[in-house]
C-alpha cells in the first residue's frame, strides 16, 4: 500500500462509458468504477452525445472508484482526464448548444465517429494547404475543422452564437478547473495546431472558409496551449470538487485523447526500451497506433507528425483503424448463430467476443489458430480506411462465406475478423517503416485485446512482437500519470511513465508454417482491400 495522500485518479471517457481508476504512486490500481453514457445515432453518419450526460457519468465514476479504493478525498494527490476526440459546442454561459436537430439542445457533441463532414473534408483536402502535411496529407472527417465547417454551413446560427468549441478532453478539464487552456495533444492531433511552430496557421482557416476563427484571435478554439500533465488553474473548483467527491484545489493535469493516454500508459514501461522502441496499440472501438520519434517523419496516410502531442519533446505519428472492436461487433451481428452465442456468453459471465476467443482457443489447441478461418478472408473496414490510404469511402469485404450457420462458422468469422485487423496493423507498420519510423515492438492496450489468444493471433497476423503491460487498465493509468505530474509526484511525464508502468508479457510472432500462412493471407487481404476501394467508385 502506498503512503497516504499519494494516490492519483485517472478518468477515461470512451465512446460508451466514463471510467475512473485510483492508482498508487507506483501505478498499481486500487479501485475502479464506470458509468454508461448515452449516444444518439441518426442517418447521414450522425453520432451525437451530451456533455452534461458525460460529466454526470464522470462524477459517478470518480466517486465510485474512490469508494472502491477505500481512500479518502484528502488522499488524492492529482487527477486528470482523457476522452475521445469529439467536438463539444458551448454557448455564452457554458450551456450546451445543439450540433444537429435544434429540438435536442443537450446533444452538443459531434462524436469522433460522426462522419457528416465528409464533403467538407474532401474540399479541405483539395486545397493542398501545408497544414495537411501534418495529418498524413489528408484530413479526416473525424477531425474538428471539417466538423466546424459543416456546422457553419448547416447550423450557422449555432456556429455564430457559440462561445467555445472544445475537444471533449479540454471540456472535461475546463469543467473541473474553469481553465480554458487546451491540451497540445488535442489541438495538434485534431485541430491543425502546429505545435512545432507554437501556433495556428491563420491562412489555413481563411482558405477553408473558417476565417472568422482566425480574425477572433482563435479565442473560441484555444489561445493557451499546454503540455500533457501541466497543472491547470488552481486545481478543482468548489463545484467540481463537490460533484466529484474530492477536495477543492486537488491538482488537475492537462489531459490527452483517450488513445494517447493508452500510449502514455504503455510505451514507456520499465524495461521496455522506451517510447522510441515501442508502438502503442490501443485496441478498442476503433484502434490507434502511436509511434514516437526524435525527428519528424512524414508517412503518407498516417496522421502526423505531431510535436509533443503525446510524449513532450518527441514527434508522434498516429495510424489507426476507424473500426476495430466495433468492426468485430458488426461482423458478429451478421451471423445467424449470434443470438444463441450471446446467451451462452451471458451464461458464462463473458462478453460475446471474449467468449468466442475462449472457444477459439479451445478449438485451436491442436492446430494453428489461423486454420479456424481457412478460406475465409475479411477486410473489416466498415467505416473506411483511416491509415495508410486515408479513404473514408472504402468499405468492408467478406470473401469465402459458405452456408454454415453454427457455432464453428461464427468462430471462423471472428478469427478471420481479428486476422483482418492484424493485417491492417501490418500494413500501417510497413508504411511507417518505409517512411523512416520503424518500430521493434507493439505494446497493446484497450478492452478488445485483453485475451492472450487474441494478442498472439494479432502478433502472428502483423508479423511483429506484441507485449502487454502489468496493469489491466493502461488507459486509466496514462491519465493518472498526468495527475501525478500535475500533483508534483513526478517531475515530468517521462519519469512517471518509467515508474508507474511495467511490461509483463511478450508475444513474439510464430515463424515456420504459421508465418507462411499469414503471409499468403495478407497478400490476399491487400488484393481484396484494393478491390473494395475500386468498388466504391461505381
Coordinates of C-alpha atoms in Angstrom, one line a residue:
X1 CA 0.0 0.0 0.0
X2 CA 1.4 3.4 -0.9
X3 CA 1.7 6.2 1.6
X4 CA -1.5 8.2 2.4
X5 CA -2.1 11.4 0.3
X6 CA -0.2 9.7 -2.5
X7 CA -3.0 8.4 -4.8
X8 CA -3.9 9.5 -8.3
X9 CA -7.2 9.4 -10.2
X10 CA -7.3 8.8 -13.9
X11 CA -10.6 9.3 -15.8
X12 CA -11.2 7.9 -19.3
X13 CA -14.3 8.9 -21.3
X14 CA -14.7 6.4 -24.1
X15 CA -17.4 6.1 -26.7
X16 CA -19.8 4.2 -24.5
X17 CA -18.8 4.9 -20.9
X18 CA -16.9 7.0 -18.4
X19 CA -14.4 5.1 -16.3
X20 CA -12.3 6.2 -13.4
X21 CA -9.4 4.5 -11.6
X22 CA -7.5 5.2 -8.4
X23 CA -3.7 4.3 -8.5
X24 CA -0.9 4.4 -6.1
X25 CA 2.3 6.2 -7.0
X26 CA 3.8 3.0 -8.4
X27 CA 0.9 2.6 -10.8
X28 CA -0.9 -0.2 -9.1
X29 CA -4.7 0.0 -9.4
X30 CA -6.6 0.4 -6.1
X31 CA -10.1 0.7 -7.3
X32 CA -12.2 1.4 -10.4
X33 CA -15.8 2.2 -11.4
X34 CA -17.7 3.0 -14.6
X35 CA -20.9 4.7 -15.7
X36 CA -22.5 4.4 -19.1
X37 CA -23.0 7.4 -21.4
X38 CA -25.7 7.9 -24.0
X39 CA -25.1 8.0 -27.7
X40 CA -27.6 9.1 -30.3
X41 CA -27.3 7.9 -33.9
X42 CA -29.2 9.2 -36.9
X43 CA -29.0 8.6 -40.7
X44 CA -26.3 10.5 -42.6
X45 CA -23.4 9.3 -40.4
X46 CA -24.6 11.4 -37.5
X47 CA -23.5 10.4 -34.0
X48 CA -24.1 12.7 -31.1
X49 CA -23.7 12.9 -27.3
X50 CA -24.4 15.3 -24.4
X51 CA -21.6 17.0 -22.4
X52 CA -24.0 17.2 -19.4
X53 CA -24.6 13.5 -19.5
X54 CA -20.9 12.8 -19.8
X55 CA -20.0 15.0 -16.8
X56 CA -22.6 13.3 -14.7
X57 CA -21.2 9.9 -15.7
X58 CA -17.6 11.1 -14.9
X59 CA -18.7 12.3 -11.4
X60 CA -20.4 9.0 -10.7
X61 CA -17.3 7.0 -11.9
X62 CA -14.9 9.1 -9.8
X63 CA -16.9 8.8 -6.7
X64 CA -17.3 5.0 -7.2
X65 CA -13.6 4.5 -7.9
X66 CA -12.6 6.4 -4.7
X67 CA -15.1 4.3 -2.7
X68 CA -13.8 1.1 -4.3
X69 CA -10.2 2.0 -3.4
X70 CA -11.1 2.7 0.2
X71 CA -9.2 6.0 0.2
X72 CA -10.3 9.5 1.4
X73 CA -10.6 12.6 -0.7
X74 CA -7.6 14.1 1.1
X75 CA -5.5 11.1 -0.1
X76 CA -5.8 12.1 -3.8
X77 CA -2.7 14.0 -4.9
X78 CA -3.8 14.6 -8.5
X79 CA -6.4 13.8 -11.2
X80 CA -6.5 14.1 -15.0
X81 CA -8.8 13.2 -17.9
X82 CA -8.7 11.6 -21.3
X83 CA -11.5 11.3 -23.8
X84 CA -12.5 10.6 -27.4
X85 CA -11.6 13.3 -29.9
X86 CA -15.2 14.6 -30.1
X87 CA -16.3 18.2 -30.7
X88 CA -18.1 20.0 -27.9
X89 CA -20.1 23.2 -28.6
X90 CA -20.9 25.6 -25.7
X91 CA -22.9 28.7 -25.5
X92 CA -22.1 32.0 -23.8
X93 CA -22.6 30.8 -20.2
X94 CA -21.2 27.3 -20.9
X95 CA -24.6 25.8 -21.8
X96 CA -24.8 23.1 -24.5
X97 CA -25.7 24.1 -28.0
X98 CA -27.2 21.6 -30.5
X99 CA -24.9 20.3 -33.2
X100 CA -27.8 18.8 -35.1
X101 CA -31.6 18.9 -34.5
X102 CA -32.4 22.1 -32.6
X103 CA -35.1 20.2 -30.7
X104 CA -32.3 18.5 -28.8
X105 CA -30.1 21.3 -27.4
X106 CA -28.5 18.9 -24.9
X107 CA -26.9 17.0 -27.8
X108 CA -23.9 19.3 -28.2
X109 CA -21.2 16.8 -29.1
X110 CA -20.3 15.5 -32.6
X111 CA -18.7 12.2 -31.6
X112 CA -15.4 11.3 -33.2
X113 CA -17.1 8.6 -35.4
X114 CA -19.6 11.1 -36.7
X115 CA -18.8 11.4 -40.5
X116 CA -21.3 14.0 -41.5
X117 CA -18.5 16.3 -42.6
X118 CA -17.1 14.0 -45.4
X119 CA -17.9 16.6 -48.1
X120 CA -16.2 19.3 -46.1
X121 CA -13.1 17.1 -45.6
X122 CA -12.9 16.5 -49.3
X123 CA -13.0 20.2 -50.0
X124 CA -10.3 20.9 -47.4
X125 CA -8.1 18.3 -48.9
X126 CA -8.5 19.8 -52.4
X127 CA -6.8 23.0 -51.1
X128 CA -3.5 21.2 -50.6
X129 CA -2.7 23.5 -47.8
X130 CA 0.6 23.0 -46.0
X131 CA -1.0 22.1 -42.6
X132 CA -2.3 18.9 -44.3
X133 CA 1.4 17.7 -44.4
X134 CA 1.0 17.2 -40.7
X135 CA -2.1 15.0 -40.9
X136 CA -0.6 12.5 -43.3
X137 CA -1.5 14.5 -46.3
X138 CA -5.3 14.2 -46.0
X139 CA -7.6 15.5 -43.3
X140 CA -10.3 13.1 -41.9
X141 CA -14.0 13.9 -41.3
X142 CA -13.3 12.6 -37.8
X143 CA -11.2 15.7 -37.2
X144 CA -12.5 19.0 -35.9
X145 CA -12.1 21.6 -38.7
X146 CA -14.2 19.7 -41.2
X147 CA -16.9 19.4 -38.5
X148 CA -16.7 23.1 -37.7
X149 CA -17.1 23.9 -41.4
X150 CA -20.1 21.6 -41.5
X151 CA -21.6 23.4 -38.5
X152 CA -21.0 26.8 -40.1
X153 CA -22.6 25.7 -43.4
X154 CA -25.6 23.8 -41.9
X155 CA -26.2 25.4 -38.5
X156 CA -24.9 28.9 -39.0
X157 CA -26.9 30.3 -36.0
X158 CA -25.2 27.8 -33.7
X159 CA -21.8 28.4 -35.1
X160 CA -22.2 32.2 -34.8
X161 CA -23.5 32.2 -31.3
X162 CA -21.1 29.6 -29.9
X163 CA -18.8 30.8 -27.1
X164 CA -16.3 27.9 -27.2
X165 CA -15.6 24.9 -29.5
X166 CA -13.7 22.3 -27.5
X167 CA -12.3 18.8 -27.7
X168 CA -14.0 16.6 -25.2
X169 CA -10.8 16.2 -23.1
X170 CA -10.5 20.0 -22.9
X171 CA -14.1 20.3 -21.9
X172 CA -13.5 18.0 -19.0
X173 CA -10.5 19.9 -17.7
X174 CA -12.4 23.2 -18.1
X175 CA -15.4 21.7 -16.2
X176 CA -13.0 20.6 -13.5
X177 CA -11.0 23.8 -13.2
X178 CA -12.5 26.7 -15.1
X179 CA -9.3 26.9 -17.1
X180 CA -9.8 27.3 -20.8
X181 CA -6.3 26.0 -21.7
X182 CA -6.3 23.4 -24.4
X183 CA -4.1 20.3 -24.5
X184 CA -1.3 20.3 -27.1
X185 CA -2.4 16.7 -27.8
X186 CA -6.0 17.6 -28.8
X187 CA -5.4 20.7 -30.8
X188 CA -2.3 19.4 -32.6
X189 CA -3.8 16.0 -33.5
X190 CA -7.4 17.0 -34.3
X191 CA -7.5 20.8 -34.9
X192 CA -4.4 21.5 -37.1
X193 CA -2.5 23.5 -34.4
X194 CA 1.2 23.4 -35.4
X195 CA 2.9 22.7 -32.0
X196 CA 6.4 22.7 -33.5
X197 CA 5.8 26.3 -34.6
X198 CA 3.9 27.2 -31.4
X199 CA 0.7 28.5 -33.1
X200 CA -2.2 28.2 -35.6
X201 CA -1.8 29.0 -39.3
X202 CA -4.3 31.7 -40.0
X203 CA -4.1 31.2 -43.8
X204 CA -5.5 27.7 -43.4
X205 CA -8.6 28.9 -41.7
X206 CA -9.1 31.7 -44.2
X207 CA -8.6 29.3 -47.1
X208 CA -11.1 26.6 -46.0
X209 CA -13.8 29.1 -45.0
X210 CA -13.3 29.5 -41.3
X211 CA -11.5 32.8 -41.4
X212 CA -13.6 34.3 -38.6
X213 CA -11.9 32.0 -36.1
X214 CA -8.5 33.5 -37.1
X215 CA -9.9 37.0 -37.1
X216 CA -11.1 36.5 -33.5
X217 CA -7.5 35.5 -32.5
X218 CA -8.6 31.9 -32.1
X219 CA -10.3 32.7 -28.9
X220 CA -13.1 30.1 -29.5
X221 CA -10.7 27.2 -30.2
X222 CA -7.8 27.9 -27.9
X223 CA -5.2 30.6 -27.1
X224 CA -3.4 28.9 -24.2
X225 CA -1.9 25.5 -25.2
X226 CA -0.4 23.3 -22.5
X227 CA 1.7 20.1 -22.5
X228 CA 0.1 16.9 -21.1
X229 CA 0.3 16.8 -17.3
X230 CA 0.8 20.6 -16.9
X231 CA -1.2 21.8 -13.8
X232 CA -4.4 23.7 -14.7
X233 CA -5.8 26.7 -12.8
X234 CA -5.9 26.4 -9.1
X235 CA -7.0 22.7 -9.3
X236 CA -10.6 21.6 -8.8
X237 CA -13.1 24.3 -8.3
X238 CA -15.6 24.2 -5.4
X239 CA -18.4 23.0 -7.6
X240 CA -16.3 20.3 -9.4
X241 CA -14.8 19.1 -6.1
X242 CA -18.3 18.6 -4.7
X243 CA -19.5 16.8 -7.8
X244 CA -16.5 14.5 -8.0
X245 CA -16.4 13.9 -4.2
X246 CA -12.8 15.3 -4.0
X247 CA -11.2 18.3 -2.3
X248 CA -11.2 21.8 -3.7
X249 CA -7.7 22.6 -5.1
X250 CA -6.8 19.0 -6.0
X251 CA -4.3 19.4 -8.8
X252 CA -5.6 18.7 -12.3
X253 CA -3.3 17.8 -15.1
X254 CA -3.8 18.8 -18.8
X255 CA -5.3 15.8 -20.5
X256 CA -4.9 13.6 -23.5
X257 CA -7.0 12.0 -26.2
X258 CA -8.0 8.6 -24.9
X259 CA -5.8 6.6 -27.3
X260 CA -2.8 8.7 -26.4
X261 CA -3.4 8.1 -22.7
X262 CA -3.2 4.4 -23.5
X263 CA 0.1 5.2 -25.3
X264 CA 1.4 7.0 -22.2
X265 CA 0.4 4.1 -20.0
X266 CA 2.3 1.6 -22.1
X267 CA 5.1 2.7 -24.4
X268 CA 7.5 3.9 -21.6
X269 CA 7.1 0.9 -19.4
X270 CA 10.1 0.0 -17.3
X271 CA 12.4 -2.5 -19.1
X272 CA 10.7 -1.9 -22.4
X273 CA 13.3 0.2 -24.2
X274 CA 11.3 3.4 -24.1
X275 CA 8.8 5.3 -26.3
X276 CA 11.1 5.2 -29.4
X277 CA 11.2 1.4 -29.4
X278 CA 7.5 0.7 -28.8
X279 CA 4.4 1.3 -30.9
X280 CA 1.4 1.9 -28.6
X281 CA -1.5 0.0 -30.0
X282 CA -4.9 0.9 -28.4
X283 CA -7.4 -1.7 -29.5
X284 CA -10.9 -0.5 -28.5
X285 CA -14.0 0.5 -30.5
X286 CA -11.5 1.9 -33.0
X287 CA -7.8 1.3 -33.0
X288 CA -4.9 3.7 -32.8
X289 CA -1.2 3.1 -33.5
X290 CA 1.2 5.6 -31.8
X291 CA 4.8 5.8 -32.8
X292 CA 7.3 8.3 -31.2
X293 CA 10.4 9.6 -33.0
X294 CA 13.1 12.1 -32.2
X295 CA 12.7 13.8 -35.6
X296 CA 9.6 14.3 -37.7
X297 CA 8.7 11.5 -40.1
X298 CA 6.2 12.1 -42.9
X299 CA 4.3 8.9 -43.7
X300 CA 1.6 9.3 -46.3
X301 CA -1.8 8.4 -44.9
X302 CA -0.6 8.3 -41.3
X303 CA -1.6 11.2 -39.2
X304 CA 1.2 13.5 -38.0
X305 CA 4.0 14.1 -37.5
X306 CA 2.8 15.9 -34.3
X307 CA 5.2 17.6 -32.0
X308 CA 4.8 16.9 -28.2
X309 CA 1.4 15.5 -28.8
X310 CA 1.9 12.5 -26.6
X311 CA 5.4 12.5 -25.0
X312 CA 6.7 16.0 -24.5
X313 CA 9.6 16.8 -26.8
X314 CA 9.0 13.9 -29.2
X315 CA 7.3 13.7 -32.5
X316 CA 4.3 11.4 -32.9
X317 CA 2.9 9.5 -35.9
X318 CA -0.7 8.2 -35.5
X319 CA -2.0 5.4 -37.6
X320 CA -5.4 4.0 -37.0
X321 CA -8.4 1.9 -37.9
X322 CA -11.8 3.7 -37.7
X323 CA -13.5 0.5 -36.7
X324 CA -11.7 -2.3 -34.7
X325 CA -13.7 -3.6 -31.8
X326 CA -16.7 -2.0 -33.5
X327 CA -15.9 -3.9 -36.7
X328 CA -15.8 -7.2 -34.8
X329 CA -19.2 -6.4 -33.3
X330 CA -20.6 -5.6 -36.7
X331 CA -19.3 -8.8 -38.1
X332 CA -20.8 -10.9 -35.3
X333 CA -24.2 -9.2 -35.7
X334 CA -24.3 -10.5 -39.3
X335 CA -24.2 -14.2 -38.3
X336 CA -27.4 -16.2 -37.7
X337 CA -25.9 -18.1 -34.7
X338 CA -25.1 -14.9 -32.8
X339 CA -28.3 -14.6 -30.7
X340 CA -27.7 -18.2 -29.4
X341 CA -24.0 -17.4 -28.8
X342 CA -24.9 -14.3 -26.8
X343 CA -27.0 -16.4 -24.5
X344 CA -24.1 -18.8 -24.0
X345 CA -21.7 -16.0 -23.4
X346 CA -24.0 -14.3 -20.9
X347 CA -24.4 -17.6 -19.0
X348 CA -20.6 -17.8 -18.8
X349 CA -20.5 -14.2 -17.5
X350 CA -18.5 -13.0 -20.5
X351 CA -18.9 -10.6 -23.4
X352 CA -19.5 -12.3 -26.7
X353 CA -16.1 -11.5 -28.2
X354 CA -14.3 -12.7 -25.0
X355 CA -16.4 -15.9 -25.0
X356 CA -15.6 -16.6 -28.7
X357 CA -11.9 -16.0 -28.1
X358 CA -12.0 -18.7 -25.3
X359 CA -13.9 -21.1 -27.6
X360 CA -11.5 -20.5 -30.5
X361 CA -8.5 -21.1 -28.1
X362 CA -10.0 -24.4 -27.1
X363 CA -10.6 -25.5 -30.7
X364 CA -7.0 -24.4 -31.7
X365 CA -5.3 -26.5 -29.0
X366 CA -4.1 -29.0 -31.6
X367 CA -4.0 -26.7 -34.7
X368 CA -2.8 -23.3 -35.9
X369 CA -5.4 -20.7 -34.8
X370 CA -5.5 -19.3 -38.3
X371 CA -6.7 -22.6 -39.7
X372 CA -10.0 -21.9 -37.9
X373 CA -10.6 -19.3 -40.6
X374 CA -9.3 -21.3 -43.5
X375 CA -10.7 -20.0 -46.8
X376 CA -12.4 -17.0 -45.1
X377 CA -10.9 -13.5 -45.6
X378 CA -12.2 -10.2 -44.1
X379 CA -11.2 -6.6 -44.7
X380 CA -13.1 -5.1 -41.8
X381 CA -13.1 -1.5 -43.0
X382 CA -16.8 -0.8 -42.3
X383 CA -16.1 2.9 -41.6
X384 CA -13.4 3.4 -44.3
X385 CA -9.7 3.3 -44.1
X386 CA -8.1 5.7 -41.7
X387 CA -4.5 4.6 -42.5
X388 CA -2.5 4.4 -44.6
X389 CA -4.9 5.1 -47.5
X390 CA -6.9 7.9 -45.7
X391 CA -10.0 6.7 -47.7
X392 CA -13.2 7.2 -45.7
X393 CA -15.3 5.9 -48.6
X394 CA -14.0 2.4 -48.8
X395 CA -16.0 -0.4 -47.1
X396 CA -15.6 -3.9 -45.7
X397 CA -15.2 -7.1 -47.7
X398 CA -16.0 -10.7 -46.6
X399 CA -14.8 -13.3 -49.0
X400 CA -15.3 -17.1 -48.6
X401 CA -18.7 -17.3 -46.9
X402 CA -20.5 -20.6 -47.1
X403 CA -23.9 -21.9 -45.9
X404 CA -22.8 -23.0 -42.4
X405 CA -24.9 -21.4 -39.7
X406 CA -23.5 -23.0 -36.5
X407 CA -21.0 -22.0 -33.8
X408 CA -17.9 -23.1 -35.7
X409 CA -18.7 -20.8 -38.6
X410 CA -19.3 -18.0 -36.1
X411 CA -15.9 -18.7 -34.6
X412 CA -14.3 -18.7 -38.1
X413 CA -15.9 -15.3 -38.8
X414 CA -14.5 -14.0 -35.5
X415 CA -11.0 -15.3 -36.1
X416 CA -10.9 -14.0 -39.7
X417 CA -12.0 -10.6 -38.4
X418 CA -9.2 -10.5 -35.9
X419 CA -6.7 -11.5 -38.6
X420 CA -8.1 -8.7 -40.8
X421 CA -7.4 -6.2 -38.1
X422 CA -3.9 -7.6 -37.7
X423 CA -3.2 -7.3 -41.4
X424 CA -4.4 -3.7 -41.3
X425 CA -1.9 -3.1 -38.5
X426 CA 0.8 -4.8 -40.5
X427 CA 0.1 -2.5 -43.5
X428 CA 0.4 0.6 -41.3
X429 CA 3.6 -0.6 -39.6
X430 CA 5.1 -1.2 -43.0
X431 CA 4.1 2.3 -44.3
X432 CA 5.7 3.9 -41.3
X433 CA 8.9 1.9 -41.6
X434 CA 9.2 2.8 -45.3
X435 CA 8.9 6.5 -44.3
X436 CA 11.6 6.2 -41.7
X437 CA 9.8 5.3 -38.5
X438 CA 10.4 1.6 -37.8
X439 CA 9.3 0.0 -34.5
X440 CA 10.5 -3.1 -32.7
X441 CA 7.5 -4.0 -30.6
X442 CA 3.8 -3.3 -30.3
X443 CA 2.5 -2.7 -26.8
X444 CA -1.2 -3.4 -26.7
X445 CA -3.9 -1.8 -24.5
X446 CA -7.7 -1.4 -24.8
X447 CA -10.6 -3.6 -23.9
X448 CA -10.8 -5.5 -27.2
X449 CA -7.3 -7.0 -26.8
X450 CA -7.0 -8.4 -23.3
X451 CA -7.0 -12.1 -24.3
X452 CA -3.7 -13.9 -24.6
X453 CA -5.1 -15.8 -27.6
X454 CA -6.1 -12.6 -29.4
X455 CA -2.7 -10.9 -28.6
X456 CA -0.8 -13.9 -30.1
X457 CA -3.1 -14.0 -33.2
X458 CA -2.5 -10.3 -33.8
X459 CA 1.2 -10.8 -33.4
X460 CA 1.2 -13.6 -35.9
X461 CA -1.0 -11.7 -38.4
X462 CA 1.0 -8.5 -38.2
X463 CA 4.4 -10.2 -38.1
X464 CA 5.7 -8.2 -35.1
X465 CA 6.2 -8.9 -31.4
X466 CA 3.4 -7.9 -29.1
X467 CA 3.7 -7.1 -25.4
X468 CA 1.3 -6.2 -22.7
X469 CA 1.9 -4.2 -19.5
X470 CA 1.4 -5.4 -16.0
X471 CA -1.6 -3.2 -15.3
X472 CA -5.0 -4.1 -16.6
X473 CA -6.1 -0.5 -17.2
X474 CA -3.3 1.2 -19.1
X475 CA -5.6 4.0 -20.5
X476 CA -6.7 4.9 -17.0
X477 CA -3.1 4.6 -15.8
X478 CA -2.0 7.0 -18.5
X479 CA -4.4 9.7 -17.2
X480 CA -3.3 9.0 -13.7
X481 CA 0.3 9.7 -14.7
X482 CA -0.8 13.1 -15.9
X483 CA -2.3 13.7 -12.4
X484 CA 0.9 12.5 -10.9
X485 CA 2.9 15.2 -12.8
X486 CA 0.4 17.9 -12.0
X487 CA 0.5 16.9 -8.4
X488 CA 4.3 17.0 -8.2
X489 CA 4.7 13.3 -7.6
X490 CA 7.0 13.1 -10.6
X491 CA 8.9 15.9 -12.2
X492 CA 7.8 15.1 -15.8
X493 CA 5.8 12.6 -17.8
X494 CA 8.8 10.5 -18.9
X495 CA 9.7 9.8 -15.3
X496 CA 6.1 9.0 -14.4
X497 CA 5.9 6.6 -17.4
X498 CA 9.1 4.7 -16.3
X499 CA 8.0 4.4 -12.7
X500 CA 4.3 3.6 -13.0
X501 CA 4.3 1.0 -15.8
X502 CA 6.0 -2.3 -16.4
X503 CA 5.9 -4.9 -19.2
X504 CA 4.6 -8.3 -18.1
X505 CA 4.0 -10.5 -21.1
X506 CA 5.6 -10.9 -24.6
X507 CA 4.0 -12.5 -27.7
X508 CA 6.7 -13.0 -30.4
X509 CA 5.2 -13.9 -33.9
X510 CA 5.4 -17.5 -34.8
X511 CA 7.6 -18.5 -37.7
X512 CA 7.5 -21.5 -40.0
X513 CA 4.2 -22.6 -41.5
X514 CA 2.2 -20.2 -39.3
X515 CA 4.1 -17.2 -40.7
X516 CA 3.8 -18.6 -44.3
X517 CA 0.0 -18.9 -44.0
X518 CA -0.3 -15.3 -42.7
X519 CA 2.0 -14.0 -45.5
X520 CA -0.3 -15.6 -48.1
X521 CA -3.4 -14.3 -46.3
X522 CA -2.0 -10.8 -46.1
X523 CA -1.4 -10.7 -49.8
X524 CA -5.0 -11.8 -50.4
X525 CA -6.2 -9.2 -47.9
X526 CA -4.4 -6.4 -49.7
X527 CA -5.9 -7.6 -53.0
X528 CA -9.4 -7.5 -51.5
X529 CA -8.8 -4.1 -50.0
X530 CA -7.8 -2.8 -53.4
X531 CA -10.9 -4.2 -55.0
X532 CA -13.1 -2.7 -52.2
X533 CA -11.6 0.8 -52.8
X534 CA -12.4 0.5 -56.5
X535 CA -15.9 -0.9 -55.9
X536 CA -17.0 2.3 -54.0
X537 CA -16.3 4.4 -57.1
X538 CA -19.1 2.9 -59.2

